[in-house]
Coordinates of C-alpha atoms in Angstrom, one line a residue:
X1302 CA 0.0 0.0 0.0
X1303 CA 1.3 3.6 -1.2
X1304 CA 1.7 6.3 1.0
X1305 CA -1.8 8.4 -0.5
X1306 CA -3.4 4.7 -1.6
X1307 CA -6.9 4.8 0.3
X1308 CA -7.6 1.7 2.7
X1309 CA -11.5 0.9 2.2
X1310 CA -13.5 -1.7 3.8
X1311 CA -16.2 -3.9 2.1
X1312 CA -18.4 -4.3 5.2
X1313 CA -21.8 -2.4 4.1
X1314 CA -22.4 -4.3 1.0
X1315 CA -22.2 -1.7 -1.8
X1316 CA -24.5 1.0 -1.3
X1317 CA -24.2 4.3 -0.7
X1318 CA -21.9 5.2 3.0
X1319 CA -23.4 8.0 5.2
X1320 CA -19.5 8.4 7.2
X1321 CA -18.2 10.4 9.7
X1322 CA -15.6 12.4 7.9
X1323 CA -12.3 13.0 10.2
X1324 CA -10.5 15.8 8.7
X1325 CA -6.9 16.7 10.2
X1326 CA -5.7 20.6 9.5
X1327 CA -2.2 20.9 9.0
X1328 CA -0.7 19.4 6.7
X1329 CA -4.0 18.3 4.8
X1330 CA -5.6 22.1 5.0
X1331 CA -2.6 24.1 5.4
X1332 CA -4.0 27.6 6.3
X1333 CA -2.3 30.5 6.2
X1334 CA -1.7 31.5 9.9
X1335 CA -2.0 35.7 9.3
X1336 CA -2.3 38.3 11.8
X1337 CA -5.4 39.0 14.2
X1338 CA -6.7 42.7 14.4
X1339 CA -5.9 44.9 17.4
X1340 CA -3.5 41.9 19.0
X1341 CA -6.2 39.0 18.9
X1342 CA -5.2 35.4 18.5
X1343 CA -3.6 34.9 14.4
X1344 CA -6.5 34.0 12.0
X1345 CA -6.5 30.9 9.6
X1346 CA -7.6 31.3 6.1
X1347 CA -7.9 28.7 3.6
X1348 CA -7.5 28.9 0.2
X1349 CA -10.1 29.2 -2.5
X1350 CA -9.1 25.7 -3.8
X1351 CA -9.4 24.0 0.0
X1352 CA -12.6 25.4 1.0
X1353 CA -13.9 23.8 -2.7
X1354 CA -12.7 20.7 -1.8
X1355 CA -14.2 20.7 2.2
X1356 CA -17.7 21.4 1.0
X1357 CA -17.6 18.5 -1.3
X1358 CA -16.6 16.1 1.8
X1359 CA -19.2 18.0 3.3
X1360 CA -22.1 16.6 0.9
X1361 CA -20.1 13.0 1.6
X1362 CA -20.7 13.0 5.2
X1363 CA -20.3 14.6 8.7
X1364 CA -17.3 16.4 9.2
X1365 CA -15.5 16.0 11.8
X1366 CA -11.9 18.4 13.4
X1367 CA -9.3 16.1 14.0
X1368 CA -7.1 19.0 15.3
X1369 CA -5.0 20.6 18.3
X1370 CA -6.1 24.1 17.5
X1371 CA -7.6 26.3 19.1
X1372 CA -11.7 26.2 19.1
X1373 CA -12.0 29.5 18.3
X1374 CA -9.3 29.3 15.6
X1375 CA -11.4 26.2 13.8
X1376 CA -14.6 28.2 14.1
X1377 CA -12.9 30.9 12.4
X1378 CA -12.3 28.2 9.3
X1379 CA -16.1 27.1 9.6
X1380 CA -17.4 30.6 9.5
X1381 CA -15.3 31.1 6.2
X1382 CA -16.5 27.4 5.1
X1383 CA -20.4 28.2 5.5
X1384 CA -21.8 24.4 5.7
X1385 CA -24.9 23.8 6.2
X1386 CA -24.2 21.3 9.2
X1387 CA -21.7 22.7 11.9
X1388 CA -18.6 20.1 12.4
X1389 CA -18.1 17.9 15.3
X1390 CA -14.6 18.5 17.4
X1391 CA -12.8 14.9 18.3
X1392 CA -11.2 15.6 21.8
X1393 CA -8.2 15.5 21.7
X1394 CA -6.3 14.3 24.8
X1395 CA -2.5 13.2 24.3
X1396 CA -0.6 11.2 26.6
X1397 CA 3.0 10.4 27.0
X1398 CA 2.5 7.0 25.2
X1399 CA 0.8 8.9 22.1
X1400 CA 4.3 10.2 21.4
X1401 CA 6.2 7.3 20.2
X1402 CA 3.7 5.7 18.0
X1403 CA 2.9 6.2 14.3
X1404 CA -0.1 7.9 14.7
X1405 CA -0.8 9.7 18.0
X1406 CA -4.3 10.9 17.3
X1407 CA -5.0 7.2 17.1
X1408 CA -5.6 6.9 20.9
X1409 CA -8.0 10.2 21.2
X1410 CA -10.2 9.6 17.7
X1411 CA -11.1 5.2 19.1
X1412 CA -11.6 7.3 22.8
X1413 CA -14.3 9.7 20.9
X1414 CA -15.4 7.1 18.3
X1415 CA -16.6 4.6 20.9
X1416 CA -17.8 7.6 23.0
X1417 CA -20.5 8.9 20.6
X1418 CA -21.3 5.5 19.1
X1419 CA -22.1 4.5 23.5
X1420 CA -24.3 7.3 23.8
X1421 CA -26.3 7.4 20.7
X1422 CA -24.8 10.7 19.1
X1423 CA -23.7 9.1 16.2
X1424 CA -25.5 8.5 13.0
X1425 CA -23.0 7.4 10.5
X1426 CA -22.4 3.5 8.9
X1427 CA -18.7 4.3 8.5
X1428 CA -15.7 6.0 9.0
X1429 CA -13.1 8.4 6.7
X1430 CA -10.0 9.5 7.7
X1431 CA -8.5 12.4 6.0
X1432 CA -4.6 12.7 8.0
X1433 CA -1.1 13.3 6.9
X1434 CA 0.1 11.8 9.6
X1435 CA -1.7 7.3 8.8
X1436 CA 0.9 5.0 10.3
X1437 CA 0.5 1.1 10.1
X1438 CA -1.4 1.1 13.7
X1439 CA -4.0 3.4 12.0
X1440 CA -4.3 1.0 9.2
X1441 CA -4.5 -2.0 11.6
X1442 CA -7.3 -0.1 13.7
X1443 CA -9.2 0.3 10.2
X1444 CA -9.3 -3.5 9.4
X1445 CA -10.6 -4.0 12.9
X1446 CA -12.9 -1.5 13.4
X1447 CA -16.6 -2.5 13.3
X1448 CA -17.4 -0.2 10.5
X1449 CA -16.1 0.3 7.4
X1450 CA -13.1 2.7 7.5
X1451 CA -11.6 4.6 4.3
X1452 CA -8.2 6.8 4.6
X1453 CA -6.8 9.3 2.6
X1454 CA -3.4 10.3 3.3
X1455 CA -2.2 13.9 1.6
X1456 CA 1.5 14.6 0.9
X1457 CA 1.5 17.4 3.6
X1458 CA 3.2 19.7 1.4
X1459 CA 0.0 19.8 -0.7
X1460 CA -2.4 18.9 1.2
X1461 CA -6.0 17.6 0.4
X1462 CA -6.5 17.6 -3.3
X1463 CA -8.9 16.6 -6.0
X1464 CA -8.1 13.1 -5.7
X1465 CA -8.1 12.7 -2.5
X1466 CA -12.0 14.3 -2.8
X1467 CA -12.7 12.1 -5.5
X1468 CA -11.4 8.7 -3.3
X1469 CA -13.9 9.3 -0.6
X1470 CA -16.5 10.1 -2.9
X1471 CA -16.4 6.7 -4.2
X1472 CA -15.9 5.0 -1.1
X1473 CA -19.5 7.5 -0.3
X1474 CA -21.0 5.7 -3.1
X1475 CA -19.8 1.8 -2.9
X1476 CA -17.5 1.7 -6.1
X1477 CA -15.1 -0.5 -6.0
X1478 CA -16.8 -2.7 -3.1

């Protein structure tokens, strides 16, 4: 498996995915980090190109942060995104042992996974993972998990892309299972 090859799942049986989308920032985003007015926090602005491509995950499924910034900083990026369904935030806790594996948001997204799916918030069949930062226990967790799970993993010096878009759009509507 490549580096940007997706990892999909044949568990639903071919029709269409409604998925949980979880979208990293940096790296698969890449904001420019300018100034705040009168000495406020910096701002975050995406790119013509990048907001394009959010709103179409965003008729794929329910985004979701995958991020260590700020909550005011992401809202800043929704409010310039204006979806029509406000993102979910997975916590993000780190712990000493997140720091030597491949993935350290592993830990915190399976913690906020099994959280919503225990207390009825969640309403999707399956998973997408949009990250720079996939290792091989990310991929393990996918062929375990009990839904099916498609990643998409941007070269973090460009980011999310058409293709990446177009991957999870297929995975949305069963090709290829």
């Amino acid at each position: 498996m490549t580096k940007n090859e997706p990892l999909s799942d044949a568990r639903n049986g071919g029709g269409p995915m409604k998925p949980v989308i979880l979208l990293d920032i940096d790296g698969v985003l890449n904001p420019s980090v300018c100034p705040g007015s009168g000495g406020d926090r910096p701002v975050l602005l995406l790119s013509h190109a990048k907001r394009a491509l959010v709103r179409r995950l965003a008729r794929s499924g329910k985004i979701a942060w995958v991020s260590t910034w700020p909550a005011d900083m992401v809202a800043g990026l929704e409010a310039q995104l204006g979806l029509d369904t406000e993102p979910l935030r997975v916590t993000m806790v780190f712990r000493p042992a997140d720091a030597d594996v491949p993935t350290p948001k592993l830990t915190s997204v399976k913690r906020w996974l099994y959280r919503m799916g225990a207390t009825d918030e969640s309403d999707w069949d399956s998973v997408v993972w949009v990250d720079d930062v996939l290792g091989p226990d990310a991929r393990t967790w996918a062929g375990e998990h009990d839904q099916p799970v498609h990643m998409e993993q941007p070269d973090p010096a460009s980011g999310l892309t058409e293709g990446h878009v177009a991957g999870v759009e297929a995975f949305v509507a069963g090709k290829g299972r």
